[in-house]
mmCIF file of C-alpha atoms in Angstrom:
data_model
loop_
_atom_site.group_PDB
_atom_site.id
_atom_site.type_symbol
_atom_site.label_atom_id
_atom_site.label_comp_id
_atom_site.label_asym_id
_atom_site.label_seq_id
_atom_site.Cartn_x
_atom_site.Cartn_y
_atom_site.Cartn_z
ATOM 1 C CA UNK A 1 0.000 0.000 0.000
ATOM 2 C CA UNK A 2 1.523 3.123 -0.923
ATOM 3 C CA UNK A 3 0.997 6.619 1.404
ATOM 4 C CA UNK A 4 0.319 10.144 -0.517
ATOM 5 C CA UNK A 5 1.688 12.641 0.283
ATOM 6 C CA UNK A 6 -1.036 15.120 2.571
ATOM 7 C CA UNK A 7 -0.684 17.999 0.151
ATOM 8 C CA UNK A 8 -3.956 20.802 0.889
ATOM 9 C CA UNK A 9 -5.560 22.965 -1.313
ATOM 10 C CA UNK A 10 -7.867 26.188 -0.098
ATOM 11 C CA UNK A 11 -9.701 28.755 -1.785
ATOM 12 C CA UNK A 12 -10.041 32.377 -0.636
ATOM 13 C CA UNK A 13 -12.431 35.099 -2.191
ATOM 14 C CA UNK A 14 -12.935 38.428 -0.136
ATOM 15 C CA UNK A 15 -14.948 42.179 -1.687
ATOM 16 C CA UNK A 16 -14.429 45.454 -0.241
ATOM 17 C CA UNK A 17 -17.270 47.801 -1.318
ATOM 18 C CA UNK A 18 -14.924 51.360 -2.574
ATOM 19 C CA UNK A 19 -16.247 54.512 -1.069
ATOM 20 C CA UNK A 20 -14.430 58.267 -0.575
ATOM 21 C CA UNK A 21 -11.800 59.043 1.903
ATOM 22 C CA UNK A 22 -12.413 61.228 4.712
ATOM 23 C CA UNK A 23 -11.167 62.133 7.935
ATOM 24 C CA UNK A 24 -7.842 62.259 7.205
ATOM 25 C CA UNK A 25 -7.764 59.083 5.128
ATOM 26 C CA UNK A 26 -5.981 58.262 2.047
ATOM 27 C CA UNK A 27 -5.452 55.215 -0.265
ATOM 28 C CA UNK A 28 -6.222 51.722 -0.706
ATOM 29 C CA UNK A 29 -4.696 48.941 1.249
ATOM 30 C CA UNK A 30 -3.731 46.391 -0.916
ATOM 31 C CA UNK A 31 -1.769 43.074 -0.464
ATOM 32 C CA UNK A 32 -0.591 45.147 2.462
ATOM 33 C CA UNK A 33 0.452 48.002 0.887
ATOM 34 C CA UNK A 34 -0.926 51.598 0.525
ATOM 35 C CA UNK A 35 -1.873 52.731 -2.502
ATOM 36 C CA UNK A 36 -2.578 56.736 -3.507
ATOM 37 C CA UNK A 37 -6.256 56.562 -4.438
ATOM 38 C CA UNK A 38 -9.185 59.095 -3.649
ATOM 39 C CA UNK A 39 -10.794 56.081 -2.680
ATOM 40 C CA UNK A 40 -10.863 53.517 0.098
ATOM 41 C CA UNK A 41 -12.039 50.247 1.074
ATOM 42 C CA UNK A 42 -14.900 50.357 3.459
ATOM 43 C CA UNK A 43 -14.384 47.514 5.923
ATOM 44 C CA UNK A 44 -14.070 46.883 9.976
ATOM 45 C CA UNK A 45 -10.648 46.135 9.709
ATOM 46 C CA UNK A 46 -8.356 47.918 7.460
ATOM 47 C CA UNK A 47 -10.626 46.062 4.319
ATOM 48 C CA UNK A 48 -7.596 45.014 2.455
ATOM 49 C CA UNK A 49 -9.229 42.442 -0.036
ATOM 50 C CA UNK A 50 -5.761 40.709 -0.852
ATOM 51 C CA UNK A 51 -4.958 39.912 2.459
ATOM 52 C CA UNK A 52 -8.277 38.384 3.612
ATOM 53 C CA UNK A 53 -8.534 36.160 0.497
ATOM 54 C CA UNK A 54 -5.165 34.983 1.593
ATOM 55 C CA UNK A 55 -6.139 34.394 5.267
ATOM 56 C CA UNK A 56 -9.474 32.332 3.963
ATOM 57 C CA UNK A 57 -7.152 30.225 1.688
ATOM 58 C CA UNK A 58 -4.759 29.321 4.294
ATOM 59 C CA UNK A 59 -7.835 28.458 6.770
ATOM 60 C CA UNK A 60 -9.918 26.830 4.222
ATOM 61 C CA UNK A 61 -6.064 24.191 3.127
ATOM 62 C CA UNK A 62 -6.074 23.178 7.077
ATOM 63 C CA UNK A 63 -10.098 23.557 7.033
ATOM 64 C CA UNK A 64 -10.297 25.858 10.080
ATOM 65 C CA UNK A 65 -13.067 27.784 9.010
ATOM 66 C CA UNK A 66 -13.163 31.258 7.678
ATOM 67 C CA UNK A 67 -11.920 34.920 8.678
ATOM 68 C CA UNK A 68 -15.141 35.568 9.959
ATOM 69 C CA UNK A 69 -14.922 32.849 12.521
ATOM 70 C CA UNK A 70 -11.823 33.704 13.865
ATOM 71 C CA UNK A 71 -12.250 37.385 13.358
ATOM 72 C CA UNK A 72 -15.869 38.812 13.623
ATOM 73 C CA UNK A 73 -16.613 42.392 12.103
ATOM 74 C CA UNK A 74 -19.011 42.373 15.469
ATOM 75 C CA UNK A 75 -16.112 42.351 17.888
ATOM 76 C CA UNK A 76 -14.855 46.181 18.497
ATOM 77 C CA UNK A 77 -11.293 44.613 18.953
ATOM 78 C CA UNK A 78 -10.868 44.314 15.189
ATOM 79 C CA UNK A 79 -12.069 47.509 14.371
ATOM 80 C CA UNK A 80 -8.999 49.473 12.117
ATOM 81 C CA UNK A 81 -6.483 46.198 12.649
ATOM 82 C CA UNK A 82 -4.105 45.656 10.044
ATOM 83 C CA UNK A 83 -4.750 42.659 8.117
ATOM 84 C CA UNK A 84 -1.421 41.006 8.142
ATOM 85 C CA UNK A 85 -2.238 39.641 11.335
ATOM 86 C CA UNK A 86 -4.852 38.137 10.769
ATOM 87 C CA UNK A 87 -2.747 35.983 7.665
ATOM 88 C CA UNK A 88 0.056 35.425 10.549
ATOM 89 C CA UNK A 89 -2.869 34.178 12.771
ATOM 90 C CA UNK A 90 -3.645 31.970 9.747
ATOM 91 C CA UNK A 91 -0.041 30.943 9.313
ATOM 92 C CA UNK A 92 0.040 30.167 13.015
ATOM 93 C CA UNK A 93 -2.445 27.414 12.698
ATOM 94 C CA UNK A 94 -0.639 25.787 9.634
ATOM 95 C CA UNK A 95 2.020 25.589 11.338
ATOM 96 C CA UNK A 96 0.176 24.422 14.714
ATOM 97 C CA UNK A 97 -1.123 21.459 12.764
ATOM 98 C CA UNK A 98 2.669 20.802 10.909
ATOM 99 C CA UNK A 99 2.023 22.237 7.709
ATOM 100 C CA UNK A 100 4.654 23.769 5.718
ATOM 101 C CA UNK A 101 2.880 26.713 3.256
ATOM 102 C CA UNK A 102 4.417 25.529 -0.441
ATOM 103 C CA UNK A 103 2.778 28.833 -2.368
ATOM 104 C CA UNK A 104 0.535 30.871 -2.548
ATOM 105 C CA UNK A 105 -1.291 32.406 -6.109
ATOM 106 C CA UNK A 106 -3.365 35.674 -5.468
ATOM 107 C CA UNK A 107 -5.559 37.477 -8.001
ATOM 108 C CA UNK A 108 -6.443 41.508 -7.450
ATOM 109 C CA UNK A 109 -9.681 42.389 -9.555
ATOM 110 C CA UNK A 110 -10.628 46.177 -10.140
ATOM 111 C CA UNK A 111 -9.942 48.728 -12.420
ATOM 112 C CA UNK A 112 -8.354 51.164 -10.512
ATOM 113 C CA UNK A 113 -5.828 51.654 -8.986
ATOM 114 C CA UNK A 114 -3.246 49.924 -10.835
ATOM 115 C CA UNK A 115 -1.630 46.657 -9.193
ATOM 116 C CA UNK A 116 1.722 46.405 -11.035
ATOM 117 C CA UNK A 117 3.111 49.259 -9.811
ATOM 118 C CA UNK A 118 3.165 47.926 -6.701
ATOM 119 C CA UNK A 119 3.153 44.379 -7.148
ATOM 120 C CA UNK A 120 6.424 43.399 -5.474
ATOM 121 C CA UNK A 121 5.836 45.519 -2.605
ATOM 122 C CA UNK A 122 3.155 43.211 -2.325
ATOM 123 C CA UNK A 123 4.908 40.179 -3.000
ATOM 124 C CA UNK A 124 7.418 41.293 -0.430
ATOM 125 C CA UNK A 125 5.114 42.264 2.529
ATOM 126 C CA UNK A 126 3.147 38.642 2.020
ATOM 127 C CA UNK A 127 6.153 36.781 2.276
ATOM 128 C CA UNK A 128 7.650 38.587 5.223
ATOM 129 C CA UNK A 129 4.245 38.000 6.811
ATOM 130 C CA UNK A 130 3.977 34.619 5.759
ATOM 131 C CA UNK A 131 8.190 33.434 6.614
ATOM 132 C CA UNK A 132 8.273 32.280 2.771
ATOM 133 C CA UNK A 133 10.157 32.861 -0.204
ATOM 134 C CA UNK A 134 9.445 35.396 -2.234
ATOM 135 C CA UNK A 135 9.070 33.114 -5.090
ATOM 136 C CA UNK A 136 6.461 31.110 -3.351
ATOM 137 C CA UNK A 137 3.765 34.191 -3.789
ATOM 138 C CA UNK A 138 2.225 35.323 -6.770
ATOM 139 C CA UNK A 139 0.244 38.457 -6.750
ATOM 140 C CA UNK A 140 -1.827 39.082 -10.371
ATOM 141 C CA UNK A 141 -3.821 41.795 -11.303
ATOM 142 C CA UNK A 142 -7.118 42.031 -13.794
ATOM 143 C CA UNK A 143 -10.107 44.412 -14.712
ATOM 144 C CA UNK A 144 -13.448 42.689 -15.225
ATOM 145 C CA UNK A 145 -13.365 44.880 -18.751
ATOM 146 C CA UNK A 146 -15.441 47.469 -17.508
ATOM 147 C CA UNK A 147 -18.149 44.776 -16.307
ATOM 148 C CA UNK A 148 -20.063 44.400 -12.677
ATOM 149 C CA UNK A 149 -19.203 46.311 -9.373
ATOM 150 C CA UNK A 150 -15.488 46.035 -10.077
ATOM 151 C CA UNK A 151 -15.688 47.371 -13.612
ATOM 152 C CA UNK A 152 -17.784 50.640 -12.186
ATOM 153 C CA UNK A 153 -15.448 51.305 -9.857
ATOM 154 C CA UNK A 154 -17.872 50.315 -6.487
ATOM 155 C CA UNK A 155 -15.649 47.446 -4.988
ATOM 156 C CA UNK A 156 -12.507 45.488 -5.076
ATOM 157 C CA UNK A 157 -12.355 41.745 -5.148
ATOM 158 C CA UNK A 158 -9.613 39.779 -4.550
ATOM 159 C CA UNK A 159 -9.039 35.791 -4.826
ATOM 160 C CA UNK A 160 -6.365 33.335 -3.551
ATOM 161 C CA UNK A 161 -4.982 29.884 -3.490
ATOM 162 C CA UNK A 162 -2.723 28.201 -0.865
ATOM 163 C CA UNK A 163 -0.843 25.277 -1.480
ATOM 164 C CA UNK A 164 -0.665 23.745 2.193
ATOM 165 C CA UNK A 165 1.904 20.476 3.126
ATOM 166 C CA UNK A 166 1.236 18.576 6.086
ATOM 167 C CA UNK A 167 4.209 16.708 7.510
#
């Protein structure tokens, strides 16, 4: 009898509705970066899209649940938090239950602001975040052509895949 190897898969998907800075704020947070935008991502956290597909992905390859379980929008403790801890709160339990994270594929939808400018800054922060290579992440960009809330400008979406090995 032969043993496979306990290679995970998990899916993330996260949408940030886009509204007008004010008081004081500027910019999109993005892949956990700041971007110069007259917009910003309305959320109870910081809203960055990237970073909470990420954090479902990782959750959903050990299959602990969701963002939302782990991080309600009803608790006043998450109000403004930065989002990278809640993927190094992710990476915790891969780690808690011996996984190794092989890669991770991320895919930024909207038509503005523009993602390659600041792609590696991206690809950067998520691996710092995440204790990987650099070369394990992969942060795309796409418009939806002009098409649905992305294409008018209302929201962001982002999706990701992790590529989770238990030892």
């Amino acid at each position: 009898m032969s043993t496979i190897p306990d290679i995970r898969t998990g899916l993330g998907f996260d949408v940030h509705q886009l509204v007008a800075c004010s008081d004081g704020e500027s910019g999109i947070i993005i892949g956990g970066v700041r971007i110069p935008h007259h917009m910003r991502c309305k959320g109870h956290s910081d809203a960055d899209p990237a970073l909470h597909a990420l954090t479902d992905a990782l959750l959903g390859a050990v299959s602990e649940g969701d963002i939302g379980t782990h991080f309600p929008p009803s608790d006043p403790q998450w109000k403004g938090k930065d989002s990278t801890h809640f993927l190094k709160h992710a990476q915790d339990i891969v780690v808690q239950k011996n996984g190794i994270i092989s890669n991770v594929d991320l895919v930024i939808m909207c038509e503005a602001p523009k993602i390659l400018p600041h792609r590696e800054a991206m690809k950067k922060h998520i691996s710092e975040a995440l204790n990987i290579d650099a070369s394990r992440v992969s942060v795309k960009a796409t418009t939806t052509e002009k098409l649905g809330f992305t294409g008018r400008g209302e929201g962001i979406a982002a999706q990701a895949i992790a590529t989770v090995v238990i030892l």
